[in-house]
């Protein structure tokens, strides 16, 4: 069995593209898509695409930042727990 460190560095673990999403994530994403389609109906056609593109970009940036921060904090906590358990 490969060590967890080797799996992380080889890209087998910790790679966001390889991590699936939950059913709840898919459900919420579907609701978001429906809402965006409703918003399109109320925006001027000439600027709707730009506004929704900007909204989508910012939403994904916020989500990515939250995920990265949560990973960082979890990793630090894991290191602290490991250090406390073994020292």
Short mmCIF file of C-alpha atoms in Angstrom, two decimals:
data_model
loop_
_atom_site.label_atom_id
_atom_site.label_comp_id
_atom_site.label_asym_id
_atom_site.label_seq_id
_atom_site.Cartn_x
_atom_site.Cartn_y
_atom_site.Cartn_z
CA UNK A 1 0.00 0.00 0.00
CA UNK A 2 1.34 3.43 -0.98
CA UNK A 3 1.84 5.99 1.72
CA UNK A 4 -0.68 8.82 1.89
CA UNK A 5 2.12 11.31 1.19
CA UNK A 6 3.07 9.50 -2.02
CA UNK A 7 -0.57 9.40 -3.09
CA UNK A 8 -0.94 13.15 -2.57
CA UNK A 9 2.26 13.98 -4.45
CA UNK A 10 1.48 11.60 -7.32
CA UNK A 11 -1.93 13.22 -7.77
CA UNK A 12 -3.94 10.18 -6.72
CA UNK A 13 -5.38 12.07 -3.74
CA UNK A 14 -6.09 15.72 -3.11
CA UNK A 15 -6.79 16.42 -6.76
CA UNK A 16 -10.02 18.42 -6.98
CA UNK A 17 -10.83 17.11 -10.45
CA UNK A 18 -10.88 13.53 -9.12
CA UNK A 19 -13.17 14.29 -6.19
CA UNK A 20 -16.83 13.78 -6.95
CA UNK A 21 -19.68 15.90 -5.66
CA UNK A 22 -22.50 14.91 -3.36
CA UNK A 23 -26.14 14.50 -4.35
CA UNK A 24 -26.92 17.63 -2.33
CA UNK A 25 -24.30 19.60 -4.26
CA UNK A 26 -25.83 18.45 -7.55
CA UNK A 27 -29.32 19.36 -6.30
CA UNK A 28 -28.23 22.84 -5.20
CA UNK A 29 -26.31 23.40 -8.42
CA UNK A 30 -29.44 22.49 -10.37
CA UNK A 31 -31.45 25.02 -8.38
CA UNK A 32 -28.81 27.65 -9.05
CA UNK A 33 -28.94 26.93 -12.77
CA UNK A 34 -32.73 27.32 -12.77
CA UNK A 35 -32.43 30.63 -10.91
CA UNK A 36 -29.86 31.93 -13.39
CA UNK A 37 -32.21 31.04 -16.24
CA UNK A 38 -35.00 32.99 -14.51
CA UNK A 39 -32.69 35.98 -14.02
CA UNK A 40 -31.89 35.92 -17.75
CA UNK A 41 -35.53 36.70 -18.47
CA UNK A 42 -35.26 40.04 -16.64
CA UNK A 43 -31.90 41.22 -17.94
CA UNK A 44 -31.41 43.17 -21.14
CA UNK A 45 -30.34 40.74 -23.84
CA UNK A 46 -27.27 42.76 -24.80
CA UNK A 47 -25.68 42.54 -21.34
CA UNK A 48 -27.25 39.40 -19.79
CA UNK A 49 -24.43 37.09 -20.87
CA UNK A 50 -21.71 39.36 -19.40
CA UNK A 51 -23.54 39.89 -16.11
CA UNK A 52 -24.25 36.18 -15.66
CA UNK A 53 -20.69 35.26 -16.64
CA UNK A 54 -19.36 37.67 -13.99
CA UNK A 55 -21.81 36.30 -11.42
CA UNK A 56 -20.79 32.72 -12.20
CA UNK A 57 -17.09 33.57 -12.03
CA UNK A 58 -17.42 35.30 -8.66
CA UNK A 59 -19.58 32.53 -7.24
CA UNK A 60 -17.02 29.90 -8.24
CA UNK A 61 -14.16 32.04 -6.92
CA UNK A 62 -15.89 32.33 -3.54
CA UNK A 63 -16.52 28.57 -3.48
CA UNK A 64 -12.91 27.81 -4.41
CA UNK A 65 -11.60 30.16 -1.72
CA UNK A 66 -13.83 28.55 0.91
CA UNK A 67 -12.71 25.06 -0.14
CA UNK A 68 -9.03 26.01 -0.10
CA UNK A 69 -9.34 27.66 3.31
CA UNK A 70 -11.24 24.68 4.76
CA UNK A 71 -8.61 22.30 3.38
CA UNK A 72 -5.80 24.41 4.84
CA UNK A 73 -7.44 24.56 8.26
CA UNK A 74 -8.22 20.83 8.21
CA UNK A 75 -4.66 20.01 7.20
CA UNK A 76 -3.25 22.14 10.02
CA UNK A 77 -5.60 20.52 12.51
CA UNK A 78 -4.62 17.07 11.25
CA UNK A 79 -0.93 17.90 11.67
CA UNK A 80 -1.54 19.18 15.18
CA UNK A 81 -3.52 16.07 16.10
CA UNK A 82 -0.83 13.84 14.66
CA UNK A 83 1.91 15.68 16.51
CA UNK A 84 -0.01 15.54 19.77
CA UNK A 85 -0.75 11.84 19.36
CA UNK A 86 2.85 10.85 18.68
CA UNK A 87 4.82 13.29 20.84
#
